[in-house]
Amino acid sequence: MRTVMRSSGALALAGILAAAFLNSAEAVQEHDSALLDIRYQDGSLNSGIPELTTTHATAPDASSIVASGADHAVEHKVTLGDPGYESDGAPRSESATNAVPQGIFHVGDARRYEFDVLLKDWKTYEPGGSESGDIIFQGKHAGGNFPSFYLMAKRNSVCFRSPTLGLQADIVDDFRPHAGKWMTFRVDVRWADDKTGYYRISGKMPGEKDFTLKKTYENVQTFHPENPTEFGYLKWGLYRPGQSIGNGDVPTRVVYHDNISIRDLAGA
């Protein structure tokens, strides 16, 4: 009996060690798949990544670092009608990975993009108000092309859009309960110049432990620049296309971003 007990104990221990090894291997695999993590831990606008593009808007507060819990986040601010909050002739303040090799995508890549976003003191939509949308995250084709996709705060929802493909879907039907809190989004993309690509968009709202898949588009051409280009990249911040004080749009918007990550989904 004692020998049986010892053998059972050994088997149990072996099982625990095997499970620990698998968990460790999975953790290493996940870590190895991380191409880029931007967490603003050092309190700098480029998060310690020299090649990271920060805002081209010239206003001193168009982009800044703010406290976020025990760490930091990046703030982008745009005030309509003030040229200090314009970039390339449009009201926007954004960061970008266009010069970061790990932040660039090409045809054939499969990527997972995640980010946290907080709509700071966000004036919500009321019936009769402007219905313009504020873009908060983009997968952008280089060379002045339209984005492949973006997420935007439009009315009181957060929606996903691929403008060239004419795709649009609400990812968060009503963000008002989450305004001023951190929301997390995930976009999985297979970058394809034929109809073998996909977009898979998920969200995790405050208080939720896991992501919920919100929308999928399968068998779509995700790499579709109108002008020739060989690569694309990410942008996050605040872009307010077509908005103006005269149109009745909210004069000033502020958004926070943190924990921007890019992971390789090779083989997915």
PDB file of N, CA and C in Angstrom, residues 121-196:
ATOM      1  N   ASP A 121     -13.450  63.024 -20.100  1.00  0.00           N
ATOM      2  CA  ASP A 121     -14.442  64.116 -20.004  1.00  0.00           C
ATOM      3  C   ASP A 121     -15.201  64.262 -21.323  1.00  0.00           C
ATOM      4  N   TRP A 122     -15.636  63.172 -21.853  1.00  0.00           N
ATOM      5  CA  TRP A 122     -16.210  63.112 -23.196  1.00  0.00           C
ATOM      6  C   TRP A 122     -17.646  63.625 -23.189  1.00  0.00           C
ATOM      7  N   LYS A 123     -17.905  64.652 -23.978  1.00  0.00           N
ATOM      8  CA  LYS A 123     -19.270  65.137 -24.124  1.00  0.00           C
ATOM      9  C   LYS A 123     -20.029  64.171 -25.013  1.00  0.00           C
ATOM     10  N   THR A 124     -21.075  63.574 -24.473  1.00  0.00           N
ATOM     11  CA  THR A 124     -21.792  62.539 -25.205  1.00  0.00           C
ATOM     12  C   THR A 124     -22.789  63.144 -26.188  1.00  0.00           C
ATOM     13  N   TYR A 125     -23.265  62.281 -27.073  1.00  0.00           N
ATOM     14  CA  TYR A 125     -24.179  62.707 -28.129  1.00  0.00           C
ATOM     15  C   TYR A 125     -25.590  62.883 -27.583  1.00  0.00           C
ATOM     16  N   GLU A 126     -26.230  63.941 -28.043  1.00  0.00           N
ATOM     17  CA  GLU A 126     -27.644  64.178 -27.751  1.00  0.00           C
ATOM     18  C   GLU A 126     -28.377  64.332 -29.075  1.00  0.00           C
ATOM     19  N   PRO A 127     -29.610  63.860 -29.165  1.00  0.00           N
ATOM     20  CA  PRO A 127     -30.348  63.986 -30.422  1.00  0.00           C
ATOM     21  C   PRO A 127     -30.335  65.424 -30.938  1.00  0.00           C
ATOM     22  N   GLY A 128     -30.050  65.551 -32.223  1.00  0.00           N
ATOM     23  CA  GLY A 128     -29.954  66.865 -32.832  1.00  0.00           C
ATOM     24  C   GLY A 128     -28.538  67.396 -32.906  1.00  0.00           C
ATOM     25  N   GLY A 129     -27.613  66.754 -32.186  1.00  0.00           N
ATOM     26  CA  GLY A 129     -26.227  67.183 -32.213  1.00  0.00           C
ATOM     27  C   GLY A 129     -25.497  66.641 -33.424  1.00  0.00           C
ATOM     28  N   SER A 130     -24.247  67.066 -33.602  1.00  0.00           N
ATOM     29  CA  SER A 130     -23.443  66.578 -34.707  1.00  0.00           C
ATOM     30  C   SER A 130     -23.206  65.077 -34.560  1.00  0.00           C
ATOM     31  N   GLU A 131     -23.258  64.362 -35.675  1.00  0.00           N
ATOM     32  CA  GLU A 131     -23.059  62.920 -35.665  1.00  0.00           C
ATOM     33  C   GLU A 131     -21.676  62.537 -36.185  1.00  0.00           C
ATOM     34  N   SER A 132     -20.763  63.492 -36.247  1.00  0.00           N
ATOM     35  CA  SER A 132     -19.402  63.201 -36.701  1.00  0.00           C
ATOM     36  C   SER A 132     -18.721  62.218 -35.757  1.00  0.00           C
ATOM     37  N   GLY A 133     -17.828  61.423 -36.321  1.00  0.00           N
ATOM     38  CA  GLY A 133     -17.098  60.444 -35.524  1.00  0.00           C
ATOM     39  C   GLY A 133     -15.662  60.861 -35.284  1.00  0.00           C
ATOM     40  N   ASP A 134     -15.125  60.437 -34.150  1.00  0.00           N
ATOM     41  CA  ASP A 134     -13.744  60.735 -33.768  1.00  0.00           C
ATOM     42  C   ASP A 134     -12.937  59.443 -33.836  1.00  0.00           C
ATOM     43  N   ILE A 135     -11.949  59.396 -34.726  1.00  0.00           N
ATOM     44  CA  ILE A 135     -11.143  58.193 -34.918  1.00  0.00           C
ATOM     45  C   ILE A 135     -10.104  58.098 -33.806  1.00  0.00           C
ATOM     46  N   ILE A 136     -10.023  56.909 -33.187  1.00  0.00           N
ATOM     47  CA  ILE A 136      -9.134  56.725 -32.035  1.00  0.00           C
ATOM     48  C   ILE A 136      -8.045  55.678 -32.274  1.00  0.00           C
ATOM     49  N   PHE A 137      -8.149  54.904 -33.370  1.00  0.00           N
ATOM     50  CA  PHE A 137      -7.141  53.875 -33.651  1.00  0.00           C
ATOM     51  C   PHE A 137      -7.263  53.482 -35.118  1.00  0.00           C
ATOM     52  N   GLN A 138      -6.101  53.384 -35.812  1.00  0.00           N
ATOM     53  CA  GLN A 138      -6.127  53.079 -37.240  1.00  0.00           C
ATOM     54  C   GLN A 138      -5.083  52.045 -37.617  1.00  0.00           C
ATOM     55  N   GLY A 139      -5.445  51.185 -38.575  1.00  0.00           N
ATOM     56  CA  GLY A 139      -4.484  50.407 -39.332  1.00  0.00           C
ATOM     57  C   GLY A 139      -4.347  51.100 -40.668  1.00  0.00           C
ATOM     58  N   LYS A 140      -3.247  51.800 -40.884  1.00  0.00           N
ATOM     59  CA  LYS A 140      -3.127  52.784 -41.965  1.00  0.00           C
ATOM     60  C   LYS A 140      -2.198  52.280 -43.069  1.00  0.00           C
ATOM     61  N   HIS A 141      -2.613  52.424 -44.321  1.00  0.00           N
ATOM     62  CA  HIS A 141      -1.724  52.176 -45.451  1.00  0.00           C
ATOM     63  C   HIS A 141      -0.821  53.390 -45.639  1.00  0.00           C
ATOM     64  N   ALA A 142       0.449  53.144 -45.902  1.00  0.00           N
ATOM     65  CA  ALA A 142       1.411  54.232 -46.100  1.00  0.00           C
ATOM     66  C   ALA A 142       1.128  54.970 -47.401  1.00  0.00           C
ATOM     67  N   GLY A 143       1.774  56.123 -47.554  1.00  0.00           N
ATOM     68  CA  GLY A 143       1.694  56.863 -48.806  1.00  0.00           C
ATOM     69  C   GLY A 143       0.451  57.708 -48.965  1.00  0.00           C
ATOM     70  N   GLY A 144      -0.144  58.139 -47.857  1.00  0.00           N
ATOM     71  CA  GLY A 144      -1.313  58.995 -47.943  1.00  0.00           C
ATOM     72  C   GLY A 144      -2.589  58.270 -48.304  1.00  0.00           C
ATOM     73  N   ASN A 145      -2.597  56.943 -48.200  1.00  0.00           N
ATOM     74  CA  ASN A 145      -3.782  56.162 -48.526  1.00  0.00           C
ATOM     75  C   ASN A 145      -4.811  56.202 -47.402  1.00  0.00           C
ATOM     76  N   PHE A 146      -6.041  55.841 -47.747  1.00  0.00           N
ATOM     77  CA  PHE A 146      -7.059  55.652 -46.723  1.00  0.00           C
ATOM     78  C   PHE A 146      -6.644  54.514 -45.797  1.00  0.00           C
ATOM     79  N   PRO A 147      -7.110  54.536 -44.545  1.00  0.00           N
ATOM     80  CA  PRO A 147      -6.800  53.417 -43.647  1.00  0.00           C
ATOM     81  C   PRO A 147      -7.479  52.129 -44.107  1.00  0.00           C
ATOM     82  N   SER A 148      -6.847  51.016 -43.775  1.00  0.00           N
ATOM     83  CA  SER A 148      -7.497  49.725 -43.998  1.00  0.00           C
ATOM     84  C   SER A 148      -8.686  49.587 -43.062  1.00  0.00           C
ATOM     85  N   PHE A 149      -8.468  50.012 -41.791  1.00  0.00           N
ATOM     86  CA  PHE A 149      -9.559  49.967 -40.812  1.00  0.00           C
ATOM     87  C   PHE A 149      -9.319  51.031 -39.764  1.00  0.00           C
ATOM     88  N   TYR A 150     -10.380  51.372 -39.040  1.00  0.00           N
ATOM     89  CA  TYR A 150     -10.220  52.201 -37.859  1.00  0.00           C
ATOM     90  C   TYR A 150     -11.357  51.954 -36.885  1.00  0.00           C
ATOM     91  N   LEU A 151     -11.112  52.334 -35.638  1.00  0.00           N
ATOM     92  CA  LEU A 151     -12.154  52.371 -34.618  1.00  0.00           C
ATOM     93  C   LEU A 151     -12.417  53.823 -34.291  1.00  0.00           C
ATOM     94  N   MET A 152     -13.701  54.150 -34.115  1.00  0.00           N
ATOM     95  CA  MET A 152     -14.067  55.533 -33.871  1.00  0.00           C
ATOM     96  C   MET A 152     -15.189  55.611 -32.842  1.00  0.00           C
ATOM     97  N   ALA A 153     -15.205  56.717 -32.099  1.00  0.00           N
ATOM     98  CA  ALA A 153     -16.332  57.044 -31.219  1.00  0.00           C
ATOM     99  C   ALA A 153     -17.307  57.867 -32.051  1.00  0.00           C
ATOM    100  N   LYS A 154     -18.463  57.298 -32.324  1.00  0.00           N
ATOM    101  CA  LYS A 154     -19.446  57.960 -33.190  1.00  0.00           C
ATOM    102  C   LYS A 154     -20.792  57.944 -32.475  1.00  0.00           C
ATOM    103  N   ARG A 155     -21.393  59.117 -32.320  1.00  0.00           N
ATOM    104  CA  ARG A 155     -22.552  59.278 -31.449  1.00  0.00           C
ATOM    105  C   ARG A 155     -22.152  58.719 -30.083  1.00  0.00           C
ATOM    106  N   ASN A 156     -22.852  57.724 -29.560  1.00  0.00           N
ATOM    107  CA  ASN A 156     -22.476  57.173 -28.252  1.00  0.00           C
ATOM    108  C   ASN A 156     -22.017  55.722 -28.362  1.00  0.00           C
ATOM    109  N   SER A 157     -21.489  55.374 -29.539  1.00  0.00           N
ATOM    110  CA  SER A 157     -20.997  54.021 -29.748  1.00  0.00           C
ATOM    111  C   SER A 157     -19.523  54.060 -30.132  1.00  0.00           C
ATOM    112  N   VAL A 158     -18.884  52.897 -30.036  1.00  0.00           N
ATOM    113  CA  VAL A 158     -17.560  52.711 -30.621  1.00  0.00           C
ATOM    114  C   VAL A 158     -17.742  51.746 -31.778  1.00  0.00           C
ATOM    115  N   CYS A 159     -17.379  52.175 -32.976  1.00  0.00           N
ATOM    116  CA  CYS A 159     -17.618  51.330 -34.132  1.00  0.00           C
ATOM    117  C   CYS A 159     -16.330  51.058 -34.893  1.00  0.00           C
ATOM    118  N   PHE A 160     -16.330  49.936 -35.586  1.00  0.00           N
ATOM    119  CA  PHE A 160     -15.241  49.521 -36.459  1.00  0.00           C
ATOM    120  C   PHE A 160     -15.646  49.855 -37.892  1.00  0.00           C
ATOM    121  N   ARG A 161     -14.681  50.324 -38.665  1.00  0.00           N
ATOM    122  CA  ARG A 161     -15.002  50.661 -40.053  1.00  0.00           C
ATOM    123  C   ARG A 161     -13.814  50.364 -40.952  1.00  0.00           C
ATOM    124  N   SER A 162     -14.103  49.817 -42.115  1.00  0.00           N
ATOM    125  CA  SER A 162     -13.135  49.705 -43.202  1.00  0.00           C
ATOM    126  C   SER A 162     -13.705  50.522 -44.357  1.00  0.00           C
ATOM    127  N   PRO A 163     -13.238  51.766 -44.534  1.00  0.00           N
ATOM    128  CA  PRO A 163     -13.921  52.672 -45.463  1.00  0.00           C
ATOM    129  C   PRO A 163     -13.888  52.218 -46.918  1.00  0.00           C
ATOM    130  N   THR A 164     -12.752  51.685 -47.370  1.00  0.00           N
ATOM    131  CA  THR A 164     -12.663  51.274 -48.769  1.00  0.00           C
ATOM    132  C   THR A 164     -13.569  50.085 -49.063  1.00  0.00           C
ATOM    133  N   LEU A 165     -13.706  49.172 -48.099  1.00  0.00           N
ATOM    134  CA  LEU A 165     -14.554  48.000 -48.286  1.00  0.00           C
ATOM    135  C   LEU A 165     -16.013  48.263 -47.932  1.00  0.00           C
ATOM    136  N   GLY A 166     -16.287  49.428 -47.340  1.00  0.00           N
ATOM    137  CA  GLY A 166     -17.663  49.750 -46.970  1.00  0.00           C
ATOM    138  C   GLY A 166     -18.184  48.917 -45.818  1.00  0.00           C
ATOM    139  N   LEU A 167     -17.294  48.511 -44.908  1.00  0.00           N
ATOM    140  CA  LEU A 167     -17.694  47.703 -43.754  1.00  0.00           C
ATOM    141  C   LEU A 167     -17.820  48.586 -42.523  1.00  0.00           C
ATOM    142  N   GLN A 168     -18.847  48.405 -41.734  1.00  0.00           N
ATOM    143  CA  GLN A 168     -19.008  49.152 -40.495  1.00  0.00           C
ATOM    144  C   GLN A 168     -19.889  48.374 -39.535  1.00  0.00           C
ATOM    145  N   ALA A 169     -19.485  48.351 -38.263  1.00  0.00           N
ATOM    146  CA  ALA A 169     -20.266  47.653 -37.241  1.00  0.00           C
ATOM    147  C   ALA A 169     -19.982  48.271 -35.882  1.00  0.00           C
ATOM    148  N   ASP A 170     -21.008  48.391 -35.050  1.00  0.00           N
ATOM    149  CA  ASP A 170     -20.819  48.855 -33.676  1.00  0.00           C
ATOM    150  C   ASP A 170     -20.148  47.750 -32.871  1.00  0.00           C
ATOM    151  N   ILE A 171     -19.072  48.105 -32.191  1.00  0.00           N
ATOM    152  CA  ILE A 171     -18.375  47.175 -31.300  1.00  0.00           C
ATOM    153  C   ILE A 171     -18.849  47.376 -29.868  1.00  0.00           C
ATOM    154  N   VAL A 172     -19.122  48.620 -29.517  1.00  0.00           N
ATOM    155  CA  VAL A 172     -19.758  48.959 -28.242  1.00  0.00           C
ATOM    156  C   VAL A 172     -21.004  49.765 -28.590  1.00  0.00           C
ATOM    157  N   ASP A 173     -22.168  49.225 -28.309  1.00  0.00           N
ATOM    158  CA  ASP A 173     -23.413  49.894 -28.689  1.00  0.00           C
ATOM    159  C   ASP A 173     -23.594  51.231 -27.971  1.00  0.00           C
ATOM    160  N   ASP A 174     -23.178  51.280 -26.699  1.00  0.00           N
ATOM    161  CA  ASP A 174     -23.344  52.495 -25.901  1.00  0.00           C
ATOM    162  C   ASP A 174     -22.184  52.566 -24.916  1.00  0.00           C
ATOM    163  N   PHE A 175     -21.252  53.475 -25.164  1.00  0.00           N
ATOM    164  CA  PHE A 175     -20.077  53.563 -24.291  1.00  0.00           C
ATOM    165  C   PHE A 175     -20.310  54.458 -23.079  1.00  0.00           C
ATOM    166  N   ARG A 176     -21.462  55.080 -22.964  1.00  0.00           N
ATOM    167  CA  ARG A 176     -21.661  56.039 -21.879  1.00  0.00           C
ATOM    168  C   ARG A 176     -21.431  55.459 -20.486  1.00  0.00           C
ATOM    169  N   PRO A 177     -21.813  54.203 -20.218  1.00  0.00           N
ATOM    170  CA  PRO A 177     -21.481  53.656 -18.893  1.00  0.00           C
ATOM    171  C   PRO A 177     -19.976  53.509 -18.656  1.00  0.00           C
ATOM    172  N   HIS A 178     -19.178  53.542 -19.746  1.00  0.00           N
ATOM    173  CA  HIS A 178     -17.736  53.342 -19.634  1.00  0.00           C
ATOM    174  C   HIS A 178     -16.939  54.620 -19.865  1.00  0.00           C
ATOM    175  N   ALA A 179     -17.607  55.734 -20.121  1.00  0.00           N
ATOM    176  CA  ALA A 179     -16.896  56.986 -20.350  1.00  0.00           C
ATOM    177  C   ALA A 179     -16.077  57.341 -19.111  1.00  0.00           C
ATOM    178  N   GLY A 180     -14.831  57.728 -19.327  1.00  0.00           N
ATOM    179  CA  GLY A 180     -13.938  58.029 -18.209  1.00  0.00           C
ATOM    180  C   GLY A 180     -13.303  56.798 -17.599  1.00  0.00           C
ATOM    181  N   LYS A 181     -13.537  55.633 -18.207  1.00  0.00           N
ATOM    182  CA  LYS A 181     -12.938  54.379 -17.740  1.00  0.00           C
ATOM    183  C   LYS A 181     -12.181  53.742 -18.914  1.00  0.00           C
ATOM    184  N   TRP A 182     -11.285  52.821 -18.559  1.00  0.00           N
ATOM    185  CA  TRP A 182     -10.481  52.173 -19.580  1.00  0.00           C
ATOM    186  C   TRP A 182     -11.270  51.063 -20.268  1.00  0.00           C
ATOM    187  N   MET A 183     -11.357  51.135 -21.581  1.00  0.00           N
ATOM    188  CA  MET A 183     -11.903  50.071 -22.421  1.00  0.00           C
ATOM    189  C   MET A 183     -10.740  49.451 -23.196  1.00  0.00           C
ATOM    190  N   THR A 184     -10.827  48.163 -23.465  1.00  0.00           N
ATOM    191  CA  THR A 184      -9.764  47.462 -24.183  1.00  0.00           C
ATOM    192  C   THR A 184     -10.328  46.833 -25.449  1.00  0.00           C
ATOM    193  N   PHE A 185      -9.583  46.991 -26.541  1.00  0.00           N
ATOM    194  CA  PHE A 185     -10.023  46.452 -27.825  1.00  0.00           C
ATOM    195  C   PHE A 185      -8.920  45.608 -28.439  1.00  0.00           C
ATOM    196  N   ARG A 186      -9.352  44.634 -29.219  1.00  0.00           N
ATOM    197  CA  ARG A 186      -8.435  43.746 -29.933  1.00  0.00           C
ATOM    198  C   ARG A 186      -8.913  43.627 -31.377  1.00  0.00           C
ATOM    199  N   VAL A 187      -7.979  43.776 -32.297  1.00  0.00           N
ATOM    200  CA  VAL A 187      -8.281  43.584 -33.720  1.00  0.00           C
ATOM    201  C   VAL A 187      -7.272  42.586 -34.275  1.00  0.00           C
ATOM    202  N   ASP A 188      -7.750  41.420 -34.697  1.00  0.00           N
ATOM    203  CA  ASP A 188      -6.914  40.434 -35.370  1.00  0.00           C
ATOM    204  C   ASP A 188      -7.099  40.613 -36.873  1.00  0.00           C
ATOM    205  N   VAL A 189      -5.975  40.657 -37.588  1.00  0.00           N
ATOM    206  CA  VAL A 189      -6.016  40.891 -39.036  1.00  0.00           C
ATOM    207  C   VAL A 189      -5.057  39.936 -39.744  1.00  0.00           C
ATOM    208  N   ARG A 190      -5.532  39.324 -40.793  1.00  0.00           N
ATOM    209  CA  ARG A 190      -4.624  38.701 -41.759  1.00  0.00           C
ATOM    210  C   ARG A 190      -4.540  39.649 -42.941  1.00  0.00           C
ATOM    211  N   TRP A 191      -3.331  40.147 -43.194  1.00  0.00           N
ATOM    212  CA  TRP A 191      -3.133  41.143 -44.245  1.00  0.00           C
ATOM    213  C   TRP A 191      -2.994  40.446 -45.586  1.00  0.00           C
ATOM    214  N   ALA A 192      -3.983  40.638 -46.458  1.00  0.00           N
ATOM    215  CA  ALA A 192      -4.022  39.955 -47.741  1.00  0.00           C
ATOM    216  C   ALA A 192      -4.452  40.917 -48.837  1.00  0.00           C
ATOM    217  N   ASP A 193      -3.817  40.799 -50.005  1.00  0.00           N
ATOM    218  CA  ASP A 193      -4.215  41.623 -51.141  1.00  0.00           C
ATOM    219  C   ASP A 193      -5.184  40.883 -52.064  1.00  0.00           C
ATOM    220  N   ASP A 194      -5.720  39.777 -51.562  1.00  0.00           N
ATOM    221  CA  ASP A 194      -6.822  39.091 -52.225  1.00  0.00           C
ATOM    222  C   ASP A 194      -7.857  38.765 -51.155  1.00  0.00           C
ATOM    223  N   LYS A 195      -8.867  38.018 -51.495  1.00  0.00           N
ATOM    224  CA  LYS A 195      -9.945  37.765 -50.533  1.00  0.00           C
ATOM    225  C   LYS A 195      -9.662  36.555 -49.651  1.00  0.00           C
ATOM    226  N   THR A 196      -8.476  36.557 -49.039  1.00  0.00           N
ATOM    227  CA  THR A 196      -8.129  35.523 -48.062  1.00  0.00           C
ATOM    228  C   THR A 196      -7.845  36.127 -46.694  1.00  0.00           C
TER     229      THR A 196
END
